[in-house]
PDB file of C-alpha atoms and ligand atoms in Angstrom:
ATOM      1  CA  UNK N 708      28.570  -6.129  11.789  1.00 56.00           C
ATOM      2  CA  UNK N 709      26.473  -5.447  14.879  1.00 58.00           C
ATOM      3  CA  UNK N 710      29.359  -3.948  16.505  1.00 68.00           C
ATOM      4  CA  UNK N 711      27.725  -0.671  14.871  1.00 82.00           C
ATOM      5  CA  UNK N 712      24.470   0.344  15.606  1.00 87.00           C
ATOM      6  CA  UNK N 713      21.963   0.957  12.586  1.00 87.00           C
ATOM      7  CA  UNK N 714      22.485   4.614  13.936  1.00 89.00           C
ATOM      8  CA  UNK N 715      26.261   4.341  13.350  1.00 93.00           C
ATOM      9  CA  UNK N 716      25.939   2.862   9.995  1.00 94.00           C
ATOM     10  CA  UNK N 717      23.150   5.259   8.848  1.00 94.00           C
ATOM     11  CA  UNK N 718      25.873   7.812   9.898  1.00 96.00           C
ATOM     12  CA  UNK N 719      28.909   6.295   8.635  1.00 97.00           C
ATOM     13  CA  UNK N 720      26.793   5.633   5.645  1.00 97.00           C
ATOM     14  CA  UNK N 721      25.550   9.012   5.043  1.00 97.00           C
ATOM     15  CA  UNK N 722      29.226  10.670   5.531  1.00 98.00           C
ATOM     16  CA  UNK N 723      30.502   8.884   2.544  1.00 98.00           C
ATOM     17  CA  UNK N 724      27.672   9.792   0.574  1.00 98.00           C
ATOM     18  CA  UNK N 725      28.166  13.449   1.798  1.00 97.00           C
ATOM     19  CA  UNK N 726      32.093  12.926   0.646  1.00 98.00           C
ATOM     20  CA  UNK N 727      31.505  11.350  -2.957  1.00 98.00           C
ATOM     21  CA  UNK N 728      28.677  13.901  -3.841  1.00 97.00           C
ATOM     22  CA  UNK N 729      31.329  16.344  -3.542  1.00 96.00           C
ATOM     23  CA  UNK N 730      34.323  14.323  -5.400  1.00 96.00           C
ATOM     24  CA  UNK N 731      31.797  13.458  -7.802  1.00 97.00           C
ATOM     25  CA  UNK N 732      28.765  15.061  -8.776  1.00 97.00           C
ATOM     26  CA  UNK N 733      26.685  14.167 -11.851  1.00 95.00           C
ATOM     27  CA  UNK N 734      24.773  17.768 -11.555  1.00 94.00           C
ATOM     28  CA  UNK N 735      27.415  20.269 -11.184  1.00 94.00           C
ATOM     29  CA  UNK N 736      25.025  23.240 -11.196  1.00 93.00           C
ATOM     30  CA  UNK N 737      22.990  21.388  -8.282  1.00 93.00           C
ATOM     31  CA  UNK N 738      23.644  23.572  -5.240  1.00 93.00           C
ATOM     32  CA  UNK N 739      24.884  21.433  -2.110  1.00 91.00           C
ATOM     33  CA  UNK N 740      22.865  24.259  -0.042  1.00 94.00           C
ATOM     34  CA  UNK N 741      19.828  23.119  -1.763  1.00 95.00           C
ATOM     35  CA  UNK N 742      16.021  24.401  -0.796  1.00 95.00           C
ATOM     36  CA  UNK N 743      14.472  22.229   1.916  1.00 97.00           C
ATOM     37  CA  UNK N 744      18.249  20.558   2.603  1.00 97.00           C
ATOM     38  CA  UNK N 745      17.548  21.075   6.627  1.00 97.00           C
ATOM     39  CA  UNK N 746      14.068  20.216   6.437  1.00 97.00           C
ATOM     40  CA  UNK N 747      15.217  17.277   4.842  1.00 97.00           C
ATOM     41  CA  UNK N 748      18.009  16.823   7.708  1.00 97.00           C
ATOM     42  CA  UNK N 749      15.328  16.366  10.269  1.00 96.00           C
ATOM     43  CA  UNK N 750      13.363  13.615   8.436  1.00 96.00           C
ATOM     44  CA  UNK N 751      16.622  12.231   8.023  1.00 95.00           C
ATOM     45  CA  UNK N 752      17.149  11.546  11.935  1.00 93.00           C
ATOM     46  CA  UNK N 753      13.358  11.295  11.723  1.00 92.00           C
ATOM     47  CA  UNK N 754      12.600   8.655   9.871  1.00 92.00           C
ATOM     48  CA  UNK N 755      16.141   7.128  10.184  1.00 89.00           C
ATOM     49  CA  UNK N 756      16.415   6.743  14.179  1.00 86.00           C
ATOM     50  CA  UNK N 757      13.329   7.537  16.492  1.00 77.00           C
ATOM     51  CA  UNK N 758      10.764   6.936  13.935  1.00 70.00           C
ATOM     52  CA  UNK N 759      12.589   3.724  12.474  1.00 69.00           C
ATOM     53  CA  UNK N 760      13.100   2.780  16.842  1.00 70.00           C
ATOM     54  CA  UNK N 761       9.018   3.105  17.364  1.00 70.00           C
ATOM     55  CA  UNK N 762       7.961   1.549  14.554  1.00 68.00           C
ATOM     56  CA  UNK N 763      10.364  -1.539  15.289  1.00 66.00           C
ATOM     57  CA  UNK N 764       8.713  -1.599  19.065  1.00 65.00           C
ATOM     58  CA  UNK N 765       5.308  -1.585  17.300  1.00 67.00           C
ATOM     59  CA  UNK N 766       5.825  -4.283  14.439  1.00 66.00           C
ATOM     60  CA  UNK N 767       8.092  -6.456  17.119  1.00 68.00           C
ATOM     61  CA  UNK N 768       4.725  -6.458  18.945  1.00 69.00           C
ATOM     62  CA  UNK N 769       2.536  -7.300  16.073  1.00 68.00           C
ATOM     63  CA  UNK N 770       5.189  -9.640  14.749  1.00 66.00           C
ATOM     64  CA  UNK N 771       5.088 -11.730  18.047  1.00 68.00           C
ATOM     65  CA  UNK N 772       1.088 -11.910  17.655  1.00 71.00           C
ATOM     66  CA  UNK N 773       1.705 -13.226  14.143  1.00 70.00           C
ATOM     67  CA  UNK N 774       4.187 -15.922  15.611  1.00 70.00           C
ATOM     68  CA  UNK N 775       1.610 -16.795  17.692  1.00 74.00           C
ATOM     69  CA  UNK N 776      -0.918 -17.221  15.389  1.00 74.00           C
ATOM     70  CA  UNK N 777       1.224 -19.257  12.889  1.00 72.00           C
ATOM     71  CA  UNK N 778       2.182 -20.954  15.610  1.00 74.00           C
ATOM     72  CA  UNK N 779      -1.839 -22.280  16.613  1.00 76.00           C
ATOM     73  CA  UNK N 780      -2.542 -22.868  13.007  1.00 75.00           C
ATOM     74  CA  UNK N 781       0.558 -25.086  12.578  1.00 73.00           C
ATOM     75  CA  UNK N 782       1.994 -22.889   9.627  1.00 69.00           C
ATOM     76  CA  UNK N 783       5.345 -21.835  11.281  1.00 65.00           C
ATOM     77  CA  UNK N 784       8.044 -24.446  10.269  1.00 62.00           C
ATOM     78  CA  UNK N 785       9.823 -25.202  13.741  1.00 62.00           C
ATOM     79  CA  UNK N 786      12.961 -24.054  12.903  1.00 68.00           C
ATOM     80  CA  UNK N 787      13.074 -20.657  10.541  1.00 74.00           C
ATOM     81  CA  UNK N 788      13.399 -21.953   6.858  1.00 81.00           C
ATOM     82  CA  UNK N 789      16.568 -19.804   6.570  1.00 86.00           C
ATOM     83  CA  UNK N 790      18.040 -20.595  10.209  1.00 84.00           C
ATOM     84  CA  UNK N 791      21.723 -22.259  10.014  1.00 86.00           C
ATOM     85  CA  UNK N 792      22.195 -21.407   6.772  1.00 92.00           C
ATOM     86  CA  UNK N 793      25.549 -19.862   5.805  1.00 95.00           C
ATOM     87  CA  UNK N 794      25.647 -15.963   6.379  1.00 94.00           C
ATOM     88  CA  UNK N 795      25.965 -14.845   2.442  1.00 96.00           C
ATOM     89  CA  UNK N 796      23.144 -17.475   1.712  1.00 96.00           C
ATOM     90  CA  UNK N 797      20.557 -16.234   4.083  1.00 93.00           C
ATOM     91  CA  UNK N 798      21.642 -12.674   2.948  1.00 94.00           C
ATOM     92  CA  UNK N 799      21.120 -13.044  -0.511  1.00 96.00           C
ATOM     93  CA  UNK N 800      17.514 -14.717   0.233  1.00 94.00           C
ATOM     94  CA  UNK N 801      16.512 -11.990   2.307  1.00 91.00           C
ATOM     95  CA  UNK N 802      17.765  -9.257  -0.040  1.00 94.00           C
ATOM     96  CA  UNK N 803      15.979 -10.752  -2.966  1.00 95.00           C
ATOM     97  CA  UNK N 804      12.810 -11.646  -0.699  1.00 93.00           C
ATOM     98  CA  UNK N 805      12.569  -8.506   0.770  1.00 92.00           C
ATOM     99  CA  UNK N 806      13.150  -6.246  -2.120  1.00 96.00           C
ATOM    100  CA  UNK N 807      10.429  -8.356  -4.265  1.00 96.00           C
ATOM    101  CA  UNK N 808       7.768  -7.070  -1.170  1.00 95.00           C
ATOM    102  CA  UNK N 809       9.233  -3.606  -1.302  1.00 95.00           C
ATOM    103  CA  UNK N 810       8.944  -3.363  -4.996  1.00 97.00           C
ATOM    104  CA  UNK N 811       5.352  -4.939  -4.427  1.00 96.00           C
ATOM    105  CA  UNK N 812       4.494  -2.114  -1.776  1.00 96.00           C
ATOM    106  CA  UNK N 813       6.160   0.750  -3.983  1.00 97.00           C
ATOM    107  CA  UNK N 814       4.003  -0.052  -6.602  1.00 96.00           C
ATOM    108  CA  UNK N 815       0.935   0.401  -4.310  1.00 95.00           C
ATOM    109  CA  UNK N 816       1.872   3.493  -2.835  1.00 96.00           C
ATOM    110  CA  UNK N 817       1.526   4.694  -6.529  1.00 96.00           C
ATOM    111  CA  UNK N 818      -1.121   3.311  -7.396  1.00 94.00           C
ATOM    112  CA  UNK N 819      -3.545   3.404  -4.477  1.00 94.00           C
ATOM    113  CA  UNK N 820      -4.910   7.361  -4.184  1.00 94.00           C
ATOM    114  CA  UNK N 821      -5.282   6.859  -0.339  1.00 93.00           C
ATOM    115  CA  UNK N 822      -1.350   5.597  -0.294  1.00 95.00           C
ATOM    116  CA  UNK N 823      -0.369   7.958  -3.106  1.00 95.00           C
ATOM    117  CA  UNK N 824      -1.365  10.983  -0.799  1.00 95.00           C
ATOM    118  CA  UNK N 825       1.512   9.718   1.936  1.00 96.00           C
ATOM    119  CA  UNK N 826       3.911   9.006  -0.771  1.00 97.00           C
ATOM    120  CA  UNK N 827       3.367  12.249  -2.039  1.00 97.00           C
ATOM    121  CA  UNK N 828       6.414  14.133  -0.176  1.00 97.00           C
ATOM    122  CA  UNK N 829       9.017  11.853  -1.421  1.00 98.00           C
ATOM    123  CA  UNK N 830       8.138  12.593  -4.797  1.00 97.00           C
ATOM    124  CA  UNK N 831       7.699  16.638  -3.568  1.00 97.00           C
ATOM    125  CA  UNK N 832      12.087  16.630  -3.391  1.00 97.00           C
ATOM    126  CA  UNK N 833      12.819  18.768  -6.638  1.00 96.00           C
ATOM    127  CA  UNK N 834      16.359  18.286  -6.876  1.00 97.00           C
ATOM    128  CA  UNK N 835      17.538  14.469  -5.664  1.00 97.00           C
ATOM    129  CA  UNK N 836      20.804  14.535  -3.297  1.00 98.00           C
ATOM    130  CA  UNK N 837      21.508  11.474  -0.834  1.00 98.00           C
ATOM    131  CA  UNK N 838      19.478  13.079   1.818  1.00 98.00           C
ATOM    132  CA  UNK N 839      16.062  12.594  -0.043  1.00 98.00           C
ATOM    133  CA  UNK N 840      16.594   9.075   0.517  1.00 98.00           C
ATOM    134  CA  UNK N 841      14.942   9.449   3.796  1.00 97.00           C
ATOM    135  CA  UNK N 842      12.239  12.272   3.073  1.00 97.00           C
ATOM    136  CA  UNK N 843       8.978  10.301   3.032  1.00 96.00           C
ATOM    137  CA  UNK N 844       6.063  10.382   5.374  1.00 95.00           C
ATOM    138  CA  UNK N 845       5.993   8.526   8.571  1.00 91.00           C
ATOM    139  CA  UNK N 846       2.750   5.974   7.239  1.00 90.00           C
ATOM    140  CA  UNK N 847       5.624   4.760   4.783  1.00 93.00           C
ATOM    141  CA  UNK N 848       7.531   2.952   7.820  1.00 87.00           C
ATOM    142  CA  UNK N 849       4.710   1.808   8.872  1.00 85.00           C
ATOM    143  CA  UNK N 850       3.325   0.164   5.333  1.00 89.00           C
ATOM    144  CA  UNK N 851       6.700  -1.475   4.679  1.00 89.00           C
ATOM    145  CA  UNK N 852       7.236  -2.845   7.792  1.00 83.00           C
ATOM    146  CA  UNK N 853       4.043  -4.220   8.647  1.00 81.00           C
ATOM    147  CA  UNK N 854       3.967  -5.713   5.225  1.00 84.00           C
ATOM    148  CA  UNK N 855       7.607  -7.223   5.711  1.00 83.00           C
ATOM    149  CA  UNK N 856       7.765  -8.387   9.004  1.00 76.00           C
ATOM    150  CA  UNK N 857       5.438 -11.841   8.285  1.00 72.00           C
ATOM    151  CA  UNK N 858       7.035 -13.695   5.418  1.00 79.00           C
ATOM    152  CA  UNK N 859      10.175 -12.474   6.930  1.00 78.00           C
ATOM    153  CA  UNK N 860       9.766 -14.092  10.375  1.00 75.00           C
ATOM    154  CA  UNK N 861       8.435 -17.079   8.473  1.00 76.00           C
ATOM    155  CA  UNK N 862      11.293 -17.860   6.623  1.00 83.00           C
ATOM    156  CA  UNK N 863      12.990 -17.320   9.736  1.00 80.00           C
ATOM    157  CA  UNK N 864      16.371 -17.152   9.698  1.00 77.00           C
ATOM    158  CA  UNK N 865      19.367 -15.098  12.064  1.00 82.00           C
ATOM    159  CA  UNK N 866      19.645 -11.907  13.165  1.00 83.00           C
ATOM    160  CA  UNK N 867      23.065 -10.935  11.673  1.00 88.00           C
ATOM    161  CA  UNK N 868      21.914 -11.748   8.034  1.00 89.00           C
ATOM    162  CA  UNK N 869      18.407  -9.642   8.373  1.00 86.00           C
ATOM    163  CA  UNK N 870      21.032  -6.550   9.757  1.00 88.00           C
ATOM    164  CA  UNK N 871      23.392  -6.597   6.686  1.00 92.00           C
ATOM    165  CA  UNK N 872      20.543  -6.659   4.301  1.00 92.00           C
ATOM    166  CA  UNK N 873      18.896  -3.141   6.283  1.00 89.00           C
ATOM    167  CA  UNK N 874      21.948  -1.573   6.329  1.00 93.00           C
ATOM    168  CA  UNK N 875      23.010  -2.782   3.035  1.00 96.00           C
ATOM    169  CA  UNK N 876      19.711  -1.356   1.574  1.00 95.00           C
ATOM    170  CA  UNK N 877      19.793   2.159   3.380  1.00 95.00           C
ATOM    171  CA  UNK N 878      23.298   2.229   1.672  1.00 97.00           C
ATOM    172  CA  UNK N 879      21.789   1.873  -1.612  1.00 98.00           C
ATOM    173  CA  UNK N 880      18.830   3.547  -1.375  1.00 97.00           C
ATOM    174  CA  UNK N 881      21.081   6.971  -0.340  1.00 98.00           C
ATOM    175  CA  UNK N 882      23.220   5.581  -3.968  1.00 98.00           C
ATOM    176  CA  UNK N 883      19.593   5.680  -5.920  1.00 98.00           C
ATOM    177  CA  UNK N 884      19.246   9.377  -4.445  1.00 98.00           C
ATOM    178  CA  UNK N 885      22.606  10.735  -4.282  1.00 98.00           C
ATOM    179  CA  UNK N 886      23.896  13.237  -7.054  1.00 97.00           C
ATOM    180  CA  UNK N 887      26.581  10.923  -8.250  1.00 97.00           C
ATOM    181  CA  UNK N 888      28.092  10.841 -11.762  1.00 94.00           C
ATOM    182  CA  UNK N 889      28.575   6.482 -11.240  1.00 95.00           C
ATOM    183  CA  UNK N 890      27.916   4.409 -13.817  1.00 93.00           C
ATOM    184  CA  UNK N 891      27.026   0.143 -12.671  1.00 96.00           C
ATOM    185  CA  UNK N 892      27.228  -0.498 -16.168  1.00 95.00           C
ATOM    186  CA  UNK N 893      25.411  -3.884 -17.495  1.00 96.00           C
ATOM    187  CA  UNK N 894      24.793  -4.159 -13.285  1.00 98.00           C
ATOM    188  CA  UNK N 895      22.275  -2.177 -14.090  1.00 97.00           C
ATOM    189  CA  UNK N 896      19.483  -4.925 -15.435  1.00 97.00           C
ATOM    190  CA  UNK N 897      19.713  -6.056 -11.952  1.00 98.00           C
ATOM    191  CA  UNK N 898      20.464  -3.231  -9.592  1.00 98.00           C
ATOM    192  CA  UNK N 899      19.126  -0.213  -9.399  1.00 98.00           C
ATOM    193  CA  UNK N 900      21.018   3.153  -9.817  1.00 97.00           C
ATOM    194  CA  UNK N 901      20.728   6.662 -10.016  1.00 97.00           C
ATOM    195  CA  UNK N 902      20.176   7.553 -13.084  1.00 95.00           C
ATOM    196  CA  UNK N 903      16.957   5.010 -12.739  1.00 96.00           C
ATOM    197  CA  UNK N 904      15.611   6.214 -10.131  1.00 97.00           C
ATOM    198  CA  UNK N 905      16.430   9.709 -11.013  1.00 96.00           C
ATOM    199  CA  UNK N 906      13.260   8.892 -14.176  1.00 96.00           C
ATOM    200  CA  UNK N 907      10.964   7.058 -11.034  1.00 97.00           C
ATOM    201  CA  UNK N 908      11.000  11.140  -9.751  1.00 97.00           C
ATOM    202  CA  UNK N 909      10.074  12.788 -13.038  1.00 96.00           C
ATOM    203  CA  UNK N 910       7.137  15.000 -13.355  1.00 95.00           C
ATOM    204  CA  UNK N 911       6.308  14.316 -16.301  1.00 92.00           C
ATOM    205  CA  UNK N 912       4.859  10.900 -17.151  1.00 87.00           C
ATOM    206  CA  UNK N 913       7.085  10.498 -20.470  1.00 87.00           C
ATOM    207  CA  UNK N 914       7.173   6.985 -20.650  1.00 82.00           C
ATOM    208  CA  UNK N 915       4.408   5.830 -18.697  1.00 79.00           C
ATOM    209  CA  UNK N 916       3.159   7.883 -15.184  1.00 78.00           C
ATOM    210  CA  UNK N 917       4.791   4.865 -13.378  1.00 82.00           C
ATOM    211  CA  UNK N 918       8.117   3.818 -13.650  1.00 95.00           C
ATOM    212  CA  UNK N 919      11.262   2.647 -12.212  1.00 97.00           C
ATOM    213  CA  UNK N 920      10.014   1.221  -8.658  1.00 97.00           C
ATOM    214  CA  UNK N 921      12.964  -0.635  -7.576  1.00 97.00           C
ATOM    215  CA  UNK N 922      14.634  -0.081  -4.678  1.00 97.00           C
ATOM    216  CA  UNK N 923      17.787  -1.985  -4.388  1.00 98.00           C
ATOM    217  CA  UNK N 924      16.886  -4.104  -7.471  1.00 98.00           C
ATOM    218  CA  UNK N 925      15.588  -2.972 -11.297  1.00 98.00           C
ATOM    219  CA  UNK N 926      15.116  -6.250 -11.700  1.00 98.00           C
ATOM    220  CA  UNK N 927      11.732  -6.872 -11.074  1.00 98.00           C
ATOM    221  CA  UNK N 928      11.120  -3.444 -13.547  1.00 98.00           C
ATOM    222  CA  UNK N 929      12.724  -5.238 -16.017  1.00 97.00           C
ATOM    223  CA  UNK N 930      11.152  -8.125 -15.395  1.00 98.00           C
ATOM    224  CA  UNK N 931       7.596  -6.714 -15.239  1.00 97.00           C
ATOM    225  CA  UNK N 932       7.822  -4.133 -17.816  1.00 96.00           C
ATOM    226  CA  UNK N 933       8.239  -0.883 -15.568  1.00 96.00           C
ATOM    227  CA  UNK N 934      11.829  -0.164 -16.505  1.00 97.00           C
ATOM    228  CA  UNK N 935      12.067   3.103 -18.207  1.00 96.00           C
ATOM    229  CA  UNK N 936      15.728   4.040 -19.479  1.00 94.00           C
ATOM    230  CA  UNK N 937      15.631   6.853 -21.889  1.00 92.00           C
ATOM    231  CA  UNK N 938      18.953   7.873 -24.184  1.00 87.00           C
ATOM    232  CA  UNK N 939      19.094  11.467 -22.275  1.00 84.00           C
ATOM    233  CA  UNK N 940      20.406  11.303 -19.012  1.00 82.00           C
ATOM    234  CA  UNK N 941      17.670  13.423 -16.723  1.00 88.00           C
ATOM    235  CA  UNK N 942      14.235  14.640 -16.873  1.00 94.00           C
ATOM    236  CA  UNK N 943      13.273  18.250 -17.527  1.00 93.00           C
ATOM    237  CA  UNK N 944      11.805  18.475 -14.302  1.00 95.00           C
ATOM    238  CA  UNK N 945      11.325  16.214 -10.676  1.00 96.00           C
ATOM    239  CA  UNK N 946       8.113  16.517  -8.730  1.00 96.00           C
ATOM    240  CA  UNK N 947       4.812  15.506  -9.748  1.00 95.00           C
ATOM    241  CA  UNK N 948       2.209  17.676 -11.258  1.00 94.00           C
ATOM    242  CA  UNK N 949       0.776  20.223  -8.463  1.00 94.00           C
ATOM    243  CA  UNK N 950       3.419  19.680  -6.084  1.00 95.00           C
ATOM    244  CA  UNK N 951       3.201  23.354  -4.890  1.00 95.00           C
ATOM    245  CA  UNK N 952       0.634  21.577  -2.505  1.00 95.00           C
ATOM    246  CA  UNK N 953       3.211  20.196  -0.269  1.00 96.00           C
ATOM    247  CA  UNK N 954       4.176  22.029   2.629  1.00 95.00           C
ATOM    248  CA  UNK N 955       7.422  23.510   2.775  1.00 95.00           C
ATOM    249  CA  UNK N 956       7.925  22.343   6.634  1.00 95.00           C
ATOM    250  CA  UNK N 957       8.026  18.954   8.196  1.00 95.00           C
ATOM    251  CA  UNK N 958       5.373  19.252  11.015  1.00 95.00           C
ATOM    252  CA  UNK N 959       2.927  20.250   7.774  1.00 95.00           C
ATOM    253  CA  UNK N 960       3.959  17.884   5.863  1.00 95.00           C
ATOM    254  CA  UNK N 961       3.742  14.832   8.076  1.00 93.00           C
ATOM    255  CA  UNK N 962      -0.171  16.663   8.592  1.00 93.00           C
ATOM    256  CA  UNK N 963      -0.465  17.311   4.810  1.00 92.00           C
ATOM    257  CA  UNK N 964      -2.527  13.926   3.833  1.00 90.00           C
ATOM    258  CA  UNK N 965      -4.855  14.087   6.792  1.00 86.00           C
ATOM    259  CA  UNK N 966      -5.281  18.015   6.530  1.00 81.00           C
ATOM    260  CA  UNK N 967      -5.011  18.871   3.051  1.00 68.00           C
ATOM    261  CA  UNK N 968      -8.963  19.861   1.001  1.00 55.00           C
ATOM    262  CA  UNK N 969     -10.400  17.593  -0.888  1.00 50.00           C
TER     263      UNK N 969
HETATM  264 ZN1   ZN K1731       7.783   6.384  -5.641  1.00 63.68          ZN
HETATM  265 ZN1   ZN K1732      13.087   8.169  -4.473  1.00 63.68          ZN
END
């Protein structure tokens, strides 16, 4: 598995996606030359590569003061809780683990006005392809990691396991977003799919304002009473209300929460 890069996956990923949209699409009248499709192409290798390779630097760093400090206060088990476990094991721990957190943070960037505002472009995509998967503001990394990276490095664990899990989720977080006419079936009280997370974009706040906030896993909407799954198939319209706001180019709209009026 780490034979690849996370750039190589991200790519090998994102060609497949590219290739099944076509084969396959659930919105026929969707245009593949879509508005904002290239702006969208740069947060991609934005937010997917350099971005993603800063951030790690950064939250390495702060993860290595957090050792420390576990360390001094005697709350770091010796060995990594997960460590020597067998590979699907620790997997399956860290997917459900980390995807609990995620859910936890998603919720927040909804519900928090300050967080909201960064969020705020990912919800701006008014038609969902595969590539919306990575339009979101740069603070977003930045939340989710620093929020991760501690109970993560204290359940310890290996390397290999934490990899498959990233590029595991990237692959079904560009599934959530893609155009895709692909049913999970009864999978879907556990995973989450497209036409789910197609409702967490709508405009509208039919069924509650806040919905759907899974990211590899409806589960915890389920479980929590978020899940929204309507009998027709797409919303009238994706946005949020006012979303004329947002910028229609990426320098802006990495700017727009610390420049927009109040
Ligand atoms: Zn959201
Ligand atoms: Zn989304």
């Amino acid at each position: 598995m780490h034979r690849f890069s996370y750039l190589a996956w991200l790519a090998l990923i994102s060609l497949s996606f590219f290739l099944a949209e076509r084969a396959l699409p659930a919105r026929r009248e969707q245009p593949t030359l879509r508005p904002q499709l290239a702006n969208d192409l740069v947060l991609l290798v934005f937010n997917g590569h350099l971005w993603a390779v800063l951030t790690g630097a950064f939250t390495g760093w702060l993860v290595l003061g957090a050792n420390d400090v576990l360390e001094r206060l005697g709350a770091r088990p010796q060995q990594g809780l997960l460590s020597g476990l067998p590979f699907p094991v620790q997997f399956a721990l860290y997917l459900v683990a980390s995807d609990f957190l995620q859910w936890c943070v998603h919720n927040l960037l909804h519900r928090v006005p300050f967080l909201w505002s960064f969020h705020k472009l990912h919800h701006s995509a008014r038609a969902l392809d595969w590539v919306v998967n990575f339009r979101f503001h740069w603070m977003e990394l930045v939340v989710y990691r620093t929020s991760l990276y501690v109970p993560l490095l204290w359940l310890g664990g290996d390397g290999q396991p934490l990899f498959a899990v990233a590029v595991f989720a990237t692959a079904w977080g560009h599934f959530n977003h893609s155009n895709l006419a692909l049913s999970i079936g009864p999978l879907a009280y556990v995973f989450n799919s497209p036409r789910m997370h197609l409702w967490h974009h709508d405009a509208s706040d039919e069924g509650g304002p806040a919905k759907n906030f899974g990211i590899v896993l409806s589960l915890w909407d389920w479980l929590f009473g978020t899940a929204y799954w309507p009998r027709q198939r797409a919303p009238a319209r994706l946005g949020y209300p006012g979303d004329d706001e947002m910028p229609p180019d990426v320098l802006r709209q990495e700017l727009f929460p610390l420049t927009r009026r109040r």
